[in-house]
Short mmCIF file of C-alpha atoms in Angstrom, two decimals:
data_model
loop_
_atom_site.label_atom_id
_atom_site.label_comp_id
_atom_site.label_asym_id
_atom_site.label_seq_id
_atom_site.Cartn_x
_atom_site.Cartn_y
_atom_site.Cartn_z
CA PRO A 295 -14.06 4.49 -1.20
CA VAL A 296 -12.92 5.53 -4.67
CA GLN A 297 -12.61 2.71 -7.19
CA ASN A 298 -12.46 4.84 -10.36
CA LYS A 299 -9.33 6.76 -9.40
CA ALA A 300 -8.39 7.74 -12.96
CA ARG A 301 -11.86 9.24 -13.52
CA VAL A 302 -11.72 11.17 -10.25
CA GLU A 303 -8.17 12.41 -10.97
CA ALA A 304 -9.28 13.63 -14.41
CA ALA A 305 -11.94 15.76 -12.69
CA MET A 306 -9.44 17.48 -10.37
CA GLU A 307 -7.46 20.45 -11.67
CA VAL A 308 -4.54 22.26 -10.04
CA THR A 309 -3.46 25.68 -11.33
CA SER A 310 -0.87 28.05 -9.93
CA ASP A 311 0.57 31.49 -10.66
CA LYS A 312 3.84 29.80 -11.63
CA PRO A 313 2.78 26.63 -13.49
CA ALA A 314 3.92 23.35 -11.97
CA THR A 315 3.61 19.80 -13.23
CA GLY A 316 2.84 17.04 -10.78
CA ALA A 317 0.69 14.02 -10.06
CA TRP A 318 -1.95 12.75 -7.68
CA ASN A 319 -0.89 10.19 -5.11
CA TRP A 320 -3.52 8.08 -3.35
CA PHE A 321 -3.31 7.16 0.32
CA GLY A 322 -5.70 4.24 0.44
CA ASP A 323 -8.92 4.66 -1.52
CA LYS A 324 -10.28 7.80 0.16
CA LYS A 325 -7.50 10.42 0.04
CA ALA A 326 -5.68 11.87 -2.97
CA VAL A 327 -2.80 14.33 -2.57
CA PHE A 328 -1.29 16.40 -5.39
CA ARG A 329 2.51 16.59 -5.36
CA PRO A 330 4.37 18.86 -7.78
CA GLY A 331 7.42 17.38 -9.50
CA GLU A 332 9.58 20.13 -7.96
CA TYR A 333 9.05 22.20 -4.83
CA TRP A 334 6.26 24.75 -5.17
CA GLN A 335 7.69 28.15 -6.05
CA PRO A 336 7.26 30.31 -2.92
CA HIS A 337 4.85 33.22 -2.53
CA GLN A 338 2.25 32.27 -5.14
CA LYS A 339 -1.44 31.42 -5.28
CA VAL A 340 -2.65 27.89 -6.05
CA THR A 341 -6.21 26.88 -6.95
CA VAL A 342 -7.56 23.34 -6.82
CA ASP A 343 -10.82 22.90 -8.73
CA LEU A 344 -12.62 19.66 -7.94
CA HIS A 345 -15.13 19.15 -10.77
CA LEU A 346 -16.69 16.16 -9.01
CA ALA A 347 -20.44 16.75 -9.50
CA GLY A 348 -21.72 13.72 -11.43
CA VAL A 349 -18.35 11.94 -11.50
CA GLN A 350 -18.70 8.22 -10.80
CA ALA A 351 -16.19 7.36 -8.03
CA ALA A 352 -17.41 3.76 -7.63
CA PRO A 353 -20.45 1.73 -8.76
CA GLY A 354 -23.49 3.68 -7.56
CA VAL A 355 -21.35 6.43 -5.97
CA TYR A 356 -21.29 9.86 -7.64
CA GLY A 357 -19.93 13.26 -6.68
CA VAL A 358 -22.72 15.62 -5.64
CA GLN A 359 -21.01 19.02 -5.99
CA ASP A 360 -17.94 20.79 -7.25
CA HIS A 361 -15.53 22.38 -4.83
CA ARG A 362 -12.70 24.93 -5.00
CA ILE A 363 -9.71 25.18 -2.67
CA GLU A 364 -7.41 28.20 -2.78
CA PHE A 365 -4.19 28.66 -0.88
CA GLU A 366 -0.98 30.62 -0.99
CA VAL A 367 2.42 28.96 -0.90
CA GLY A 368 4.48 30.49 1.88
CA ARG A 369 8.15 31.15 2.06
CA GLU A 370 10.77 28.73 0.79
CA GLN A 371 12.38 26.85 3.66
CA ILE A 372 15.00 24.24 2.85
CA THR A 373 16.74 22.20 5.52
CA GLU A 374 19.82 20.19 4.61
CA VAL A 375 21.27 17.51 6.85
CA GLU A 376 24.89 16.39 6.57
CA GLU A 377 25.15 12.93 8.06
CA ASP A 378 28.95 12.75 8.35
CA ALA A 379 29.23 16.26 9.83
CA HIS A 380 26.28 15.64 12.22
CA SER A 381 24.85 19.02 11.24
CA MET A 382 21.70 20.57 9.82
CA THR A 383 21.40 23.95 8.08
CA VAL A 384 18.11 25.83 7.67
CA GLU A 385 17.64 28.37 4.86
CA ARG A 386 14.61 30.64 4.33
CA ASP A 387 14.09 32.29 0.97
CA GLY A 388 17.74 31.59 0.13
CA GLU A 389 19.22 33.04 3.34
CA LYS A 390 20.91 30.88 5.98
CA VAL A 391 18.94 31.11 9.23
CA LYS A 392 20.56 28.61 11.60
CA ASP A 393 22.82 25.60 12.00
CA PHE A 394 21.97 22.75 14.37
CA PRO A 395 24.03 19.83 15.63
CA VAL A 396 22.14 16.58 14.94
CA SER A 397 22.29 12.83 15.42
CA LEU A 398 20.86 10.54 12.77
CA GLY A 399 19.99 6.87 12.84
CA MET A 400 22.47 4.16 13.69
CA VAL A 401 23.46 2.31 10.54
CA THR A 402 24.28 -0.83 12.52
CA THR A 403 20.68 -1.99 12.01
CA ARG A 404 18.70 -1.33 8.81
CA LYS A 405 15.52 -0.38 10.68
CA TYR A 406 17.46 2.30 12.61
CA THR A 407 18.86 3.97 9.48
CA THR A 408 17.61 7.48 8.64
CA THR A 409 16.36 7.43 5.06
CA ALA A 410 18.21 9.58 2.55
CA GLY A 411 16.74 11.93 -0.03
CA ALA A 412 14.20 14.74 -0.06
CA HIS A 413 11.59 14.76 2.69
CA LEU A 414 8.66 17.05 3.35
CA VAL A 415 7.45 18.06 6.77
CA MET A 416 4.09 16.30 6.98
CA SER A 417 3.04 17.55 10.40
CA ARG A 418 4.35 19.44 13.40
CA GLU A 419 3.55 18.32 16.90
CA ARG A 420 4.39 20.01 20.19
CA ASN A 421 4.86 16.64 21.91
CA VAL A 422 4.91 13.18 20.41
CA GLU A 423 5.49 9.82 22.06
CA LEU A 424 8.30 7.89 20.42
CA THR A 425 8.58 4.20 21.13
CA ASN A 426 10.35 1.23 19.63
CA GLY A 427 7.14 -0.70 20.20
CA THR A 428 6.34 0.33 16.63
CA LEU A 429 9.38 -1.71 15.59
CA GLY A 430 8.08 -4.81 17.34
CA VAL A 431 9.84 -4.44 20.71
CA SER A 432 7.43 -5.44 23.49
CA LYS A 433 7.02 -3.42 26.70
CA ASP A 434 8.50 -6.23 28.81
CA ASP A 435 11.70 -6.30 26.71
CA PRO A 436 14.62 -4.52 28.49
CA ARG A 437 15.41 -2.71 25.20
CA TYR A 438 11.92 -1.13 25.11
CA TYR A 439 11.73 2.64 25.37
CA SER A 440 9.11 5.34 25.30
CA GLU A 441 10.14 9.01 25.19
CA ILE A 442 8.18 12.22 24.75
CA ALA A 443 9.84 14.39 22.11
CA ASP A 444 9.15 18.10 21.98
CA TYR A 445 8.90 20.04 18.72
CA ALA A 446 8.53 16.98 16.51
CA MET A 447 8.18 17.30 12.74
CA ARG A 448 7.05 14.15 10.93
CA ILE A 449 8.97 13.44 7.71
CA SER A 450 7.64 9.96 6.91
CA TRP A 451 4.70 7.69 7.64
CA SER A 452 7.16 5.06 8.86
CA GLY A 453 7.90 7.04 12.02
CA GLU A 454 10.79 9.33 11.10
CA TYR A 455 10.78 12.75 12.76
CA LEU A 456 13.06 15.70 13.34
CA HIS A 457 12.76 16.36 17.07
CA SER A 458 14.43 17.55 20.23
CA ALA A 459 16.35 14.85 22.06
CA PRO A 460 17.65 16.09 25.41
CA TRP A 461 18.28 12.45 26.41
CA ASN A 462 20.86 12.00 23.60
CA PRO A 463 24.33 13.12 24.79
CA ARG A 464 25.87 12.44 21.34
CA VAL A 465 23.90 15.04 19.32
CA GLY A 466 26.42 16.71 16.99
CA GLU A 467 28.98 13.94 17.55
CA ALA A 468 27.60 10.57 16.44
CA ASN A 469 24.59 8.93 14.80
CA THR A 470 22.88 7.12 17.65
CA SER A 471 19.11 7.48 17.05
CA HIS A 472 16.64 4.83 15.94
CA GLY A 473 16.06 6.59 12.61
CA CYS A 474 14.88 10.04 13.64
CA ILE A 475 16.95 13.19 13.30
CA ASN A 476 17.73 14.22 16.89
CA MET A 477 18.39 17.87 17.70
#
């Protein structure tokens, strides 16, 4: 576990073909993620130099070697969701690719509201189990549900996904989900 986060951050350097400012964000005390202030410019190389050899991460804990990570930013893909129109538009490199009818979270209950603002796709899963057990509903409660969603893309650690929802007859008409974006 890293206790000296500022020291470790100072030893990590991110450079890109098209310079970007950003900051490190810690998830617990073992994982740091760099997020640029704006979206990465597409189609460029990024290098992460971890100058950690000899850096004290915690009392008695030191980095043993440096490490370099190189990657290329892919295409630009921006998806915009219009809550009132129950629609989602996908653009790639500035060109419209597709429109989808969607259903967002019910605003009748705060915990079922889809959060607004910019989101990043954190993972893609072929199948994911969605359950309101994560919201405190027990399996013996008649309101309990468990569904397998295909083509799920996580957009938050609190359980929000974009996913298929063949069980939702109101996709494109009304916001009836428990916070996810149904397609």
